[in-house]
JSON list of C-alpha atoms in Angstrom, two decimals:
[
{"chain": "A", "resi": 748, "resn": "UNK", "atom": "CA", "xyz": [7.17, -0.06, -15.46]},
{"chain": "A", "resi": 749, "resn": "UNK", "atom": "CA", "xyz": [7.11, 2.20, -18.30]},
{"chain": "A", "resi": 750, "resn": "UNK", "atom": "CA", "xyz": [10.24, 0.87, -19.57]},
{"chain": "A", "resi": 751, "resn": "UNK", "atom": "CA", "xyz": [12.30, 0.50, -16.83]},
{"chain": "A", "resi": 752, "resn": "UNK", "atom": "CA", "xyz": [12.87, -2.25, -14.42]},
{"chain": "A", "resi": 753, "resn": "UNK", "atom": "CA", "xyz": [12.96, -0.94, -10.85]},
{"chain": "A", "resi": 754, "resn": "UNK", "atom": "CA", "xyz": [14.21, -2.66, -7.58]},
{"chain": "A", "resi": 755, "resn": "UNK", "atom": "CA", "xyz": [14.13, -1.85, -4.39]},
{"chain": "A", "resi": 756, "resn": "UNK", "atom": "CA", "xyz": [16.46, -2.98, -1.54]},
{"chain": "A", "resi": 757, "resn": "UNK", "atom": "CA", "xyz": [16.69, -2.21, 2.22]},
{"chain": "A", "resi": 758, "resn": "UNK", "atom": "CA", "xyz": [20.32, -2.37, 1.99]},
{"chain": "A", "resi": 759, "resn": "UNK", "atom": "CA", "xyz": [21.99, -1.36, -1.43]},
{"chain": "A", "resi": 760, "resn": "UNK", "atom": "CA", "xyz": [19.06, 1.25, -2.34]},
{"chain": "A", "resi": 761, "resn": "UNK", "atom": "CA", "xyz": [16.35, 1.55, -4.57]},
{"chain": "A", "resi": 762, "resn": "UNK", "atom": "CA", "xyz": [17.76, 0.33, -8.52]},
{"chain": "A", "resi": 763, "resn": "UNK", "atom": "CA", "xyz": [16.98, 0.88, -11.67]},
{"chain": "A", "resi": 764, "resn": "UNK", "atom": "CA", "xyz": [17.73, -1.10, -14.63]},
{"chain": "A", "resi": 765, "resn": "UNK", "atom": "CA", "xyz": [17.59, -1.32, -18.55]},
{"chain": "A", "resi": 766, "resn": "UNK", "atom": "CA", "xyz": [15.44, -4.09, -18.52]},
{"chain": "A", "resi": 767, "resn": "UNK", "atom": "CA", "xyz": [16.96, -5.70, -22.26]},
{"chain": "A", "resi": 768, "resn": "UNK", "atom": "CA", "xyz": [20.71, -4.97, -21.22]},
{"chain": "A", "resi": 769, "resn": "UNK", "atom": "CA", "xyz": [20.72, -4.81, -17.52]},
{"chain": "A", "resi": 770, "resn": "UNK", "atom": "CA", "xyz": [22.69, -1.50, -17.13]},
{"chain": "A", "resi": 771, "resn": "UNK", "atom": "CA", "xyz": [21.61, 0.63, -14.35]},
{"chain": "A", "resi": 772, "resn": "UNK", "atom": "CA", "xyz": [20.10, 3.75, -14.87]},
{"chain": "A", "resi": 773, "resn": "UNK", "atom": "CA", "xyz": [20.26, 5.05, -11.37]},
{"chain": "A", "resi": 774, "resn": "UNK", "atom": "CA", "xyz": [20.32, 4.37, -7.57]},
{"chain": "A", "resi": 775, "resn": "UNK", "atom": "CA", "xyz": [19.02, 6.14, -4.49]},
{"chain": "A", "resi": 776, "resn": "UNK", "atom": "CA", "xyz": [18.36, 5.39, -1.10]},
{"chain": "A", "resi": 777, "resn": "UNK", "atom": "CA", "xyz": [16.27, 2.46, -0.72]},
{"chain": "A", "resi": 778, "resn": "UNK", "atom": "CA", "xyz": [13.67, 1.85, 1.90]},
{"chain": "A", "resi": 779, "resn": "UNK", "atom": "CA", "xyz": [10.82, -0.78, 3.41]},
{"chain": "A", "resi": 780, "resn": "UNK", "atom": "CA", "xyz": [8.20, 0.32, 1.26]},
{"chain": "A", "resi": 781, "resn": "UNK", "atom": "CA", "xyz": [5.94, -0.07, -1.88]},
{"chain": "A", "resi": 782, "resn": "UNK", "atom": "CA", "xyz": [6.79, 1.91, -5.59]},
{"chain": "A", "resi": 783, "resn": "UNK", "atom": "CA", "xyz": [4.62, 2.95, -7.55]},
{"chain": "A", "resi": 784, "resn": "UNK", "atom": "CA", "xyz": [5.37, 4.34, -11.20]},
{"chain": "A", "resi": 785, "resn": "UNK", "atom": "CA", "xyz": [2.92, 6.51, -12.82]},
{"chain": "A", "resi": 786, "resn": "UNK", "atom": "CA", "xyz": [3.08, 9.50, -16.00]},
{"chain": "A", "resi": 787, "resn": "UNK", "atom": "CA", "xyz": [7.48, 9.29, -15.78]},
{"chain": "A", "resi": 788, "resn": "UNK", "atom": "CA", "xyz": [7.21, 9.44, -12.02]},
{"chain": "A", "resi": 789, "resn": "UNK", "atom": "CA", "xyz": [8.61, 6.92, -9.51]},
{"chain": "A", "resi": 790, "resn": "UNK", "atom": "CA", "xyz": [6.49, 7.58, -5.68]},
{"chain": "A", "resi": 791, "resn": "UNK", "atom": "CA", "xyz": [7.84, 6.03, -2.62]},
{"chain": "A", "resi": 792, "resn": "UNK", "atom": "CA", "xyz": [6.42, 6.69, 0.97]},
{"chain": "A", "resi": 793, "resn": "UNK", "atom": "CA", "xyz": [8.67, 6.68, 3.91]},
{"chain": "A", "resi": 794, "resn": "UNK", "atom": "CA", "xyz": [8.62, 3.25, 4.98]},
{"chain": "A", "resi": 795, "resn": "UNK", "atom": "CA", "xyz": [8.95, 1.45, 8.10]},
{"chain": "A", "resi": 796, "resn": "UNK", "atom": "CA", "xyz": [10.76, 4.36, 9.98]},
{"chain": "A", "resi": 797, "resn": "UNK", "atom": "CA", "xyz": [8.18, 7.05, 8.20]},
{"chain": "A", "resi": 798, "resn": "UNK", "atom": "CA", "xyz": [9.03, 10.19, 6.47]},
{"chain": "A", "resi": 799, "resn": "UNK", "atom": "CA", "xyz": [7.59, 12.00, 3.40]},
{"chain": "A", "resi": 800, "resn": "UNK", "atom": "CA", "xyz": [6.07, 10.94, 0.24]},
{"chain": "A", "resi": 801, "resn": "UNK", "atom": "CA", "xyz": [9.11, 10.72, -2.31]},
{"chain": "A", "resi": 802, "resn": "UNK", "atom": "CA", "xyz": [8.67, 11.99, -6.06]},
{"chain": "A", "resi": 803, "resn": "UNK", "atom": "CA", "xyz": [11.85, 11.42, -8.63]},
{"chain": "A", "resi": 804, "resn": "UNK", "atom": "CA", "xyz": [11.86, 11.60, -11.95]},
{"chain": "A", "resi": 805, "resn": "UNK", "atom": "CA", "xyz": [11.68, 7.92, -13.12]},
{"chain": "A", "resi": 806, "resn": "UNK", "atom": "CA", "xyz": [14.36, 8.32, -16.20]},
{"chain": "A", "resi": 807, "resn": "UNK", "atom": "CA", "xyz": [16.94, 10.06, -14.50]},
{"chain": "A", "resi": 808, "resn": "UNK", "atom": "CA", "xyz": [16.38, 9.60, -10.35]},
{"chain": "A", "resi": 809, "resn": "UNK", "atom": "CA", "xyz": [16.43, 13.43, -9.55]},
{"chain": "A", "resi": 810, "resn": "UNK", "atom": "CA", "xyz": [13.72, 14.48, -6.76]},
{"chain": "A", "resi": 811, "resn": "UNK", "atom": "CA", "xyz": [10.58, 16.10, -8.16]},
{"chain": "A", "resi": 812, "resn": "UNK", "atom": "CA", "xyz": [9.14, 17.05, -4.85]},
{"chain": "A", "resi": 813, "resn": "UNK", "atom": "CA", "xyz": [9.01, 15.42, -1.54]},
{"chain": "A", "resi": 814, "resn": "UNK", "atom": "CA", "xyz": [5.99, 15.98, 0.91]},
{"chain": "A", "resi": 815, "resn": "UNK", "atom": "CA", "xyz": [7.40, 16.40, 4.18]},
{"chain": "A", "resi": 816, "resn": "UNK", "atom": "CA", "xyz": [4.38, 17.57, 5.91]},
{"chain": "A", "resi": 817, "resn": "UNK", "atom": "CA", "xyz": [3.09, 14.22, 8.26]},
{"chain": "A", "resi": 818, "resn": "UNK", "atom": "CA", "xyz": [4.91, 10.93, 7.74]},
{"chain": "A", "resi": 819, "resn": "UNK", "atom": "CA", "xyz": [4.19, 8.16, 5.94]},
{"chain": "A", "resi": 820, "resn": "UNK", "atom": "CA", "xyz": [4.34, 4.46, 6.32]},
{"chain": "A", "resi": 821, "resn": "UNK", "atom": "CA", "xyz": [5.20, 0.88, 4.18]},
{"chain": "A", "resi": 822, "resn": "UNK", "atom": "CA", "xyz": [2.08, 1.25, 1.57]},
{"chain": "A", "resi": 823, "resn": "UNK", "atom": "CA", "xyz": [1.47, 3.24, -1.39]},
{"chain": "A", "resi": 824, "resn": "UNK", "atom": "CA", "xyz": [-1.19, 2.80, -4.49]},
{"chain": "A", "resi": 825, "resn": "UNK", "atom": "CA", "xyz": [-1.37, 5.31, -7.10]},
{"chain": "A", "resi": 826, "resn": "UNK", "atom": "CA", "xyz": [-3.04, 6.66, -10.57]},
{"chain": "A", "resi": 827, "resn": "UNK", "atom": "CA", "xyz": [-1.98, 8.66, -12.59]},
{"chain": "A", "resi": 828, "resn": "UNK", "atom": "CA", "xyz": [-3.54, 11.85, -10.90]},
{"chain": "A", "resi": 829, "resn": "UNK", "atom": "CA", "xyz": [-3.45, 10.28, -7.00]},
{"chain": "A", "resi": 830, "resn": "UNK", "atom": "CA", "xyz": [-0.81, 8.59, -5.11]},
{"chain": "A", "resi": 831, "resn": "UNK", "atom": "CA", "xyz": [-2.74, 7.12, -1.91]},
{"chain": "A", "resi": 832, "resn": "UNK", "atom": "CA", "xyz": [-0.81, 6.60, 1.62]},
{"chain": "A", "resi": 833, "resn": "UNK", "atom": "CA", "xyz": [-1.21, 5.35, 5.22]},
{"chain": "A", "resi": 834, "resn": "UNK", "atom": "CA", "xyz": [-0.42, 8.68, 6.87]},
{"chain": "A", "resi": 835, "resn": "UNK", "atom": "CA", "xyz": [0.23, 9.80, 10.26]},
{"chain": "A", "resi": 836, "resn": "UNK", "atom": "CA", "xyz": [-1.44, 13.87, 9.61]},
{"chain": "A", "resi": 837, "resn": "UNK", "atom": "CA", "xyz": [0.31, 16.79, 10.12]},
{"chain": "A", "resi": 838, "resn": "UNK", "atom": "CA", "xyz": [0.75, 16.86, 13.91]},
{"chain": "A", "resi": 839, "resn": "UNK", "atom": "CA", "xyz": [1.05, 13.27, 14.32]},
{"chain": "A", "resi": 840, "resn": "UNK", "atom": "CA", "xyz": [0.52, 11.08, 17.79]},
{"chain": "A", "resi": 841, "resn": "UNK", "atom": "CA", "xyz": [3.23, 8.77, 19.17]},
{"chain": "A", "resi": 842, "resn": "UNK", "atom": "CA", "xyz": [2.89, 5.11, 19.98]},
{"chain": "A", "resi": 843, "resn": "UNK", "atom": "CA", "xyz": [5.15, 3.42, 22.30]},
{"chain": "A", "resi": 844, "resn": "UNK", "atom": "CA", "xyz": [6.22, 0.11, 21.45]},
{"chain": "A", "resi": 845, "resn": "UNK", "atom": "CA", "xyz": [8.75, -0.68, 24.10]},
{"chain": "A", "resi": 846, "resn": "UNK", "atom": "CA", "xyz": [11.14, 1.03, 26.30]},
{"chain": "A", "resi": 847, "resn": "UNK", "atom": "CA", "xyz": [13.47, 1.60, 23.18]},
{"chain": "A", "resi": 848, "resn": "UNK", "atom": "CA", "xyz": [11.49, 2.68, 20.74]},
{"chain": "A", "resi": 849, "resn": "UNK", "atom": "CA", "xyz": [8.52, 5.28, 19.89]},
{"chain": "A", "resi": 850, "resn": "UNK", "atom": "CA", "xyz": [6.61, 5.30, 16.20]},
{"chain": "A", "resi": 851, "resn": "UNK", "atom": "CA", "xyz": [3.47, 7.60, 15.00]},
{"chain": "A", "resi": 852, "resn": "UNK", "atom": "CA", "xyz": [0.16, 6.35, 14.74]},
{"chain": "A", "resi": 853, "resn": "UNK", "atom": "CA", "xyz": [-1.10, 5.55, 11.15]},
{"chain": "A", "resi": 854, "resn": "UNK", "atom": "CA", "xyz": [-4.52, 6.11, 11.78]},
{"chain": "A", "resi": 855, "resn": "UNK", "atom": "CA", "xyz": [-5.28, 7.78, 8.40]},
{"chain": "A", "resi": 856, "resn": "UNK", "atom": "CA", "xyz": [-4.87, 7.42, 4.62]},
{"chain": "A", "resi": 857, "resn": "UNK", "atom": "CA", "xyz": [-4.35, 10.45, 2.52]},
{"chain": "A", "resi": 858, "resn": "UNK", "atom": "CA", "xyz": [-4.17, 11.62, -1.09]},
{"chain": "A", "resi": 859, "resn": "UNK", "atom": "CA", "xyz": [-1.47, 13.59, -2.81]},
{"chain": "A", "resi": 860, "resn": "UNK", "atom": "CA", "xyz": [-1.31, 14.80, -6.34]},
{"chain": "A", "resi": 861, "resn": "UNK", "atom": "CA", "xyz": [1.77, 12.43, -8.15]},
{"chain": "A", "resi": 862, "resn": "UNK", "atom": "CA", "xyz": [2.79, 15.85, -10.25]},
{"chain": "A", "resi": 863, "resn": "UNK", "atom": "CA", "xyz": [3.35, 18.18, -7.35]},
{"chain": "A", "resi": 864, "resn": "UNK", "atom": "CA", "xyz": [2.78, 16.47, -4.24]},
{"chain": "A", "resi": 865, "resn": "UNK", "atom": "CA", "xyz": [-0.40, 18.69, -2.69]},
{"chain": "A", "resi": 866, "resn": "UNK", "atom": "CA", "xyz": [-2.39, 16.98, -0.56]},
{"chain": "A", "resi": 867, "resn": "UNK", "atom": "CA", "xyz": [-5.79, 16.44, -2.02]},
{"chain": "A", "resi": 868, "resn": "UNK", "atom": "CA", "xyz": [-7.58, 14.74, 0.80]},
{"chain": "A", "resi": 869, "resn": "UNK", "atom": "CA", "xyz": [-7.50, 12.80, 4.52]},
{"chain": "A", "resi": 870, "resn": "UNK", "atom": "CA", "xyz": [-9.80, 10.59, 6.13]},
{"chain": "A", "resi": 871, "resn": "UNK", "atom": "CA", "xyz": [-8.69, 9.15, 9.25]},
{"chain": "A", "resi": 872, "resn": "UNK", "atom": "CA", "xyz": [-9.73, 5.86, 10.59]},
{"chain": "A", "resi": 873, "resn": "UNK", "atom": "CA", "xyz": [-10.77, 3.98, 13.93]},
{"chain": "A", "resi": 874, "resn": "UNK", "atom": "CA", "xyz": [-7.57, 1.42, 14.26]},
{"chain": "A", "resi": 875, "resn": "UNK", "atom": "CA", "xyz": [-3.86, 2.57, 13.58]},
{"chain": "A", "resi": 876, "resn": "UNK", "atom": "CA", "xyz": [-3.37, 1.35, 9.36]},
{"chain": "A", "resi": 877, "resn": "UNK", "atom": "CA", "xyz": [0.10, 1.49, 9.69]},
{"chain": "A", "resi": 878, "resn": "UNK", "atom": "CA", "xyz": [0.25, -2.62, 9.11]},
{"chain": "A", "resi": 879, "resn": "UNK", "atom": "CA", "xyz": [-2.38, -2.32, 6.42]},
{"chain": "A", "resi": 880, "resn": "UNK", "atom": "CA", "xyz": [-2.90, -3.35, 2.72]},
{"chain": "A", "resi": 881, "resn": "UNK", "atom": "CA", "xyz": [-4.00, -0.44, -0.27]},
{"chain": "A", "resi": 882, "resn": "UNK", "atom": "CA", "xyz": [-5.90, -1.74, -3.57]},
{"chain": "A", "resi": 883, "resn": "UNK", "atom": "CA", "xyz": [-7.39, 0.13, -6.03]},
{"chain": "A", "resi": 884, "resn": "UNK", "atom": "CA", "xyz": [-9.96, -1.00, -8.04]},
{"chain": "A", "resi": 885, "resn": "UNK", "atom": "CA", "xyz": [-11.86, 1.18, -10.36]},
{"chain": "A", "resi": 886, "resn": "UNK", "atom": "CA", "xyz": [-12.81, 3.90, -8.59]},
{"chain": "A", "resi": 887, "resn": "UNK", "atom": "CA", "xyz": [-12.51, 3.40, -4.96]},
{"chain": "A", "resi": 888, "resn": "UNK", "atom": "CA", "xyz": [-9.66, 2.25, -3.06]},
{"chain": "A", "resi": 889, "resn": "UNK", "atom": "CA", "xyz": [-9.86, -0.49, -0.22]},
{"chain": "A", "resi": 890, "resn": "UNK", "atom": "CA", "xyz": [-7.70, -0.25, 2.81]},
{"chain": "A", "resi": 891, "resn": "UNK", "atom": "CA", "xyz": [-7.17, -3.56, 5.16]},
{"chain": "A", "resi": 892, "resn": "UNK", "atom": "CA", "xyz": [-6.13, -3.17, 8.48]},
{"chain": "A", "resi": 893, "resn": "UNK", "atom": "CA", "xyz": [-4.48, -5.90, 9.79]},
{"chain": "A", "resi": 894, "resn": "UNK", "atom": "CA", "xyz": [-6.34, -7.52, 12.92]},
{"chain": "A", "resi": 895, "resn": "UNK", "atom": "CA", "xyz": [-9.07, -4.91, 12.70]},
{"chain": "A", "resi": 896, "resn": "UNK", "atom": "CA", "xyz": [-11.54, -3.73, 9.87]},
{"chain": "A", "resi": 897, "resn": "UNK", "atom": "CA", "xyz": [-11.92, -3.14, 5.73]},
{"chain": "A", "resi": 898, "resn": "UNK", "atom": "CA", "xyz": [-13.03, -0.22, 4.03]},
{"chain": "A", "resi": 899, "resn": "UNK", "atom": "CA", "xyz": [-14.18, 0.99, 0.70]},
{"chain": "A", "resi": 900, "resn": "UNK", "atom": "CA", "xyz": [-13.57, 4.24, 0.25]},
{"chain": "A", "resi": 901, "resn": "UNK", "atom": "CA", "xyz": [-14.25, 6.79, -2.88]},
{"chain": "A", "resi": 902, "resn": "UNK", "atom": "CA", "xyz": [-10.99, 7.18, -4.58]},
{"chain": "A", "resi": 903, "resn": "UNK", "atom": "CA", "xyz": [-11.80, 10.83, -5.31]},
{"chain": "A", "resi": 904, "resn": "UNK", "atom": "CA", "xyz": [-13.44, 12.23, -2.46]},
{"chain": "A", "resi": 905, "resn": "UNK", "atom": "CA", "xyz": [-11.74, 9.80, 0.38]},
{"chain": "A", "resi": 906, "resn": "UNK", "atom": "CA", "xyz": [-15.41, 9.31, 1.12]},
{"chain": "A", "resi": 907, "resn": "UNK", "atom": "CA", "xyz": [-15.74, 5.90, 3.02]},
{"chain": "A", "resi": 908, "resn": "UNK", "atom": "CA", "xyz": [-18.88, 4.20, 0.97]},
{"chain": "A", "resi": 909, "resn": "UNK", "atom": "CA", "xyz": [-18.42, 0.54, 3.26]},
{"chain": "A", "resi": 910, "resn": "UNK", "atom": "CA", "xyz": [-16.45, -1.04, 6.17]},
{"chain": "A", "resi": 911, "resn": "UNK", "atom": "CA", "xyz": [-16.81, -4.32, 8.07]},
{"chain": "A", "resi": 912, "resn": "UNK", "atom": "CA", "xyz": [-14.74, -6.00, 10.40]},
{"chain": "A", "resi": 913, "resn": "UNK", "atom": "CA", "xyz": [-12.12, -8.55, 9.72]},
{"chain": "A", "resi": 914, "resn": "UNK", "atom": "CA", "xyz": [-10.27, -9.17, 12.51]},
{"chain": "A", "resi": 915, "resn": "UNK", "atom": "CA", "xyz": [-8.90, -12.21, 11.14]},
{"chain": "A", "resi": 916, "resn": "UNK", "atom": "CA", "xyz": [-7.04, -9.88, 8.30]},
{"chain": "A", "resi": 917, "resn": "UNK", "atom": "CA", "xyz": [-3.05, -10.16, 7.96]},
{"chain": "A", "resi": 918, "resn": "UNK", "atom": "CA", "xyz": [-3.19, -7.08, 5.60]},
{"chain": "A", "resi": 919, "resn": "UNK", "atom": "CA", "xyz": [-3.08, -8.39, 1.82]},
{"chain": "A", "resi": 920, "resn": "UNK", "atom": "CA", "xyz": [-5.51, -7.73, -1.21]},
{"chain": "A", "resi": 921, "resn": "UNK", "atom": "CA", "xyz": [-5.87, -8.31, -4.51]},
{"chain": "A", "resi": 922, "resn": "UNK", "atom": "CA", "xyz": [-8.46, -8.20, -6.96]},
{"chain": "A", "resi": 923, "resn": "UNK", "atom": "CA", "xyz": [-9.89, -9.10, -10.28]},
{"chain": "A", "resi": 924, "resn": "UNK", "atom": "CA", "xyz": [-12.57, -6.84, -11.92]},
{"chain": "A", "resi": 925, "resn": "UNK", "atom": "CA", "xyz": [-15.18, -8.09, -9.93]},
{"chain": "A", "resi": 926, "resn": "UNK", "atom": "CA", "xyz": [-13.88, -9.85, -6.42]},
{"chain": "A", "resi": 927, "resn": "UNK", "atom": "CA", "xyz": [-11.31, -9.03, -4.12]},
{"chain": "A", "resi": 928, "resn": "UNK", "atom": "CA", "xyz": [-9.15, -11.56, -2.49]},
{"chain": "A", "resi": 929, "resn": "UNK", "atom": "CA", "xyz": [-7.71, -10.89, 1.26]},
{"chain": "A", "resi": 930, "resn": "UNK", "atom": "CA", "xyz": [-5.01, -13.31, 3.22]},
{"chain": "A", "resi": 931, "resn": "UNK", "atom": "CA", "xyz": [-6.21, -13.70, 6.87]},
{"chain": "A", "resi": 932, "resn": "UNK", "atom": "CA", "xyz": [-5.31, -16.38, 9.99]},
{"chain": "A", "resi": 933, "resn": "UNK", "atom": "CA", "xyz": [-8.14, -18.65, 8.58]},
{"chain": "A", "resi": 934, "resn": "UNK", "atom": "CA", "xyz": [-6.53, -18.56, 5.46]},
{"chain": "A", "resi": 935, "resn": "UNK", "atom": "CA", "xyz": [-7.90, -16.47, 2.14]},
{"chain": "A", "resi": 936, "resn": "UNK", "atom": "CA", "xyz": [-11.03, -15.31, 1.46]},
{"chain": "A", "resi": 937, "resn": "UNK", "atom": "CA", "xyz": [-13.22, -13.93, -1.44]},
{"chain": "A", "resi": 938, "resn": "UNK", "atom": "CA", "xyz": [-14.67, -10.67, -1.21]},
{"chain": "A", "resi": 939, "resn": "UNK", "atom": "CA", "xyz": [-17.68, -8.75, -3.25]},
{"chain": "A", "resi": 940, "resn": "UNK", "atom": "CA", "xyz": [-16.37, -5.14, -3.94]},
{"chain": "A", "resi": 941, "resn": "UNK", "atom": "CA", "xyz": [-19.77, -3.15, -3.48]},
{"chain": "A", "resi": 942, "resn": "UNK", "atom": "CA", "xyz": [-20.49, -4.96, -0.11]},
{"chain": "A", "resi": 943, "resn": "UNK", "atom": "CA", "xyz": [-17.09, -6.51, 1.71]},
{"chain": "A", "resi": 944, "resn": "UNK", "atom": "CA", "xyz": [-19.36, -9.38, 2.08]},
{"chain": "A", "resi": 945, "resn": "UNK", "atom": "CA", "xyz": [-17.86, -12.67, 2.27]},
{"chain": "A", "resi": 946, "resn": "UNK", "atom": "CA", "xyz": [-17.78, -14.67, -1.08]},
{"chain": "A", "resi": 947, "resn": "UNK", "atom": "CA", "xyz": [-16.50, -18.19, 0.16]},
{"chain": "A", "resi": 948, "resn": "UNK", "atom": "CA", "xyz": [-12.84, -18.60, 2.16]},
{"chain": "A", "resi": 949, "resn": "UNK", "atom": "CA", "xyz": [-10.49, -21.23, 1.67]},
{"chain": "A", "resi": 950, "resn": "UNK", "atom": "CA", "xyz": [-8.00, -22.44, 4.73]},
{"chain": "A", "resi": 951, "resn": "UNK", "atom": "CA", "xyz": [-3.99, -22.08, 3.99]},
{"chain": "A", "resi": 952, "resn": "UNK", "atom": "CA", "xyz": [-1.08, -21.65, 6.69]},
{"chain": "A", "resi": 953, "resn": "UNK", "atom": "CA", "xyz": [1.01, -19.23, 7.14]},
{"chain": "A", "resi": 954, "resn": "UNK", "atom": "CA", "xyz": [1.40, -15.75, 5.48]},
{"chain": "A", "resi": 955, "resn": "UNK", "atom": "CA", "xyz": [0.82, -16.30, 1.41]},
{"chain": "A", "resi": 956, "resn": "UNK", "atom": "CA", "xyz": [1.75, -14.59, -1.29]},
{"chain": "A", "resi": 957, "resn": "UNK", "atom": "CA", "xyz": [-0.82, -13.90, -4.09]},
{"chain": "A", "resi": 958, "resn": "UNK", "atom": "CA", "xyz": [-1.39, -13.34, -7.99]},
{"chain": "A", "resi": 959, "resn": "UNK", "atom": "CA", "xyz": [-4.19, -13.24, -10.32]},
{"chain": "A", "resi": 960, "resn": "UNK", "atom": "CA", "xyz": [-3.35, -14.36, -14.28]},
{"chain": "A", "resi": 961, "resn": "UNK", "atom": "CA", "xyz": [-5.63, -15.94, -16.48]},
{"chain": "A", "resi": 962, "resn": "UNK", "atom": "CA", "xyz": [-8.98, -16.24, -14.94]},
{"chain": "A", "resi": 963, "resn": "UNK", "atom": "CA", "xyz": [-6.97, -17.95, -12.00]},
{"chain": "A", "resi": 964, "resn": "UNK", "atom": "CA", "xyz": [-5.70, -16.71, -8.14]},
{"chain": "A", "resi": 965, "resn": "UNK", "atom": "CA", "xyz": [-2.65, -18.29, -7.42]},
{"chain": "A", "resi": 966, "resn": "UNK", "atom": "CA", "xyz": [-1.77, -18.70, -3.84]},
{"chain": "A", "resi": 967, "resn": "UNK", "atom": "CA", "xyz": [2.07, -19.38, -2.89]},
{"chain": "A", "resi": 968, "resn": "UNK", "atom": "CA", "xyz": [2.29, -20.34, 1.04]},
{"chain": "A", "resi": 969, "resn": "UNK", "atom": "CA", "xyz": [5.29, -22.18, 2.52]},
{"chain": "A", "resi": 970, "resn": "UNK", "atom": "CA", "xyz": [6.53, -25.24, 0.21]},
{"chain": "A", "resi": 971, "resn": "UNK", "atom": "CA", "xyz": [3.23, -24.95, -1.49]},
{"chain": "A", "resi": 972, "resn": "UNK", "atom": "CA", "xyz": [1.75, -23.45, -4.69]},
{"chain": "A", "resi": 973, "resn": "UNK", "atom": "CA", "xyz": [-2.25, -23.33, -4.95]},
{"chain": "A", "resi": 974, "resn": "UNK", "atom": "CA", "xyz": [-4.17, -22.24, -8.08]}
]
């Protein structure tokens, strides 16, 4: 992205590389979470633990800002202008998932601005998005919730325009310029952007990878590579 080759790793932090040479640039803590690289800035949301939405400057590694105001979880999608999160708000609700362990409720995606972290807008949901997928296309940006429902909402405004359910969903979407694919138990399925209808579905097992290149969707599950 812009020049640089980032990666990210649980253990040994979050890299970045001279893509021709392979000399690293920088390191910082890494984390379970998407990147995103927009205008020279590097955004990373909390992760699977939560915390704020990180800012550094993507040359160099030095913080810009970091939003500390409501955590945020695994997935991130930005613009240049918006970085978009699952978010847990500003006086977030605890879930208990066993005797050992406690984590917020995601039941919200927000919008911050990528040059000085401001939150721009909230729109919280029905089911907890924490295990959700973020895709923007054009100008709205779809948010999967695994095992639950699919929305459209206006990237701007955090408007929602559409929303179906999908129980079936395992959280993944991609899209072309005019249909949006989404993994689910049955396998993946096709999806019209202006409705969330149902375009056709084809069965695969287990929990697939996917790409779009060349007028083709590419669908890597287990030993197997579909196009």
């Amino acid at each position: 992205a812009e020049g640089t080759l980032y990666i990210n790793s649980n253990q040994s932090g979050l890299w970045a590389f001279d893509p021709k040479s392979g000399v690293e640039k920088w390191r910082n803590k890494g984390c379970q979470s998407d990147i995103a690289v927009k205008g020279g800035t590097l955004l990373r949301p909390g992760g699977a633990y939560g915390g704020g939405l990180l800012a550094l400057d993507a040359q160099s590694g030095a913080q810009s800002w970091y939003h500390t105001a409501g955590s945020t979880s695994f997935r991130l999608a930005a613009r240049d202008d918006l970085a978009y999160v699952t978010y847990a708000g500003e006086t977030p609700v605890e879930v208990v998932v066993d005797k050992n362990y406690k984590r917020f409720k995601y039941d919200r995606i927000a919008a911050f601005g990528t040059r000085d972290g401001n939150k721009v807008w909230e729109t919280v949901l029905k089911e907890d998005a924490r295990y959700s997928g973020l895709l923007l296309l054009g100008d709205f940006l779809y948010v999967v919730v695994r095992g639950d429902s699919i929305y459209c909402l206006d990237a701007q405004t955090g408007k929602i325009r559409t929303q179906r359910r999908f129980i079936d969903g395992l959280g993944r979407l991609i899209a072309t310029s005019n249909v949006i694919f989404a993994t689910s138990k049955q396998g993946v399925v096709a999806l019209a952007p202006k409705t969330l209808e149902t375009l056709w579905a084809t069965p695969t097992s287990g929990f697939p990878n996917l790409a779009v290149a060349n007028g083709r969707f590419y669908v890597a599950t287990g030993p197997k590579l579909v196009a």
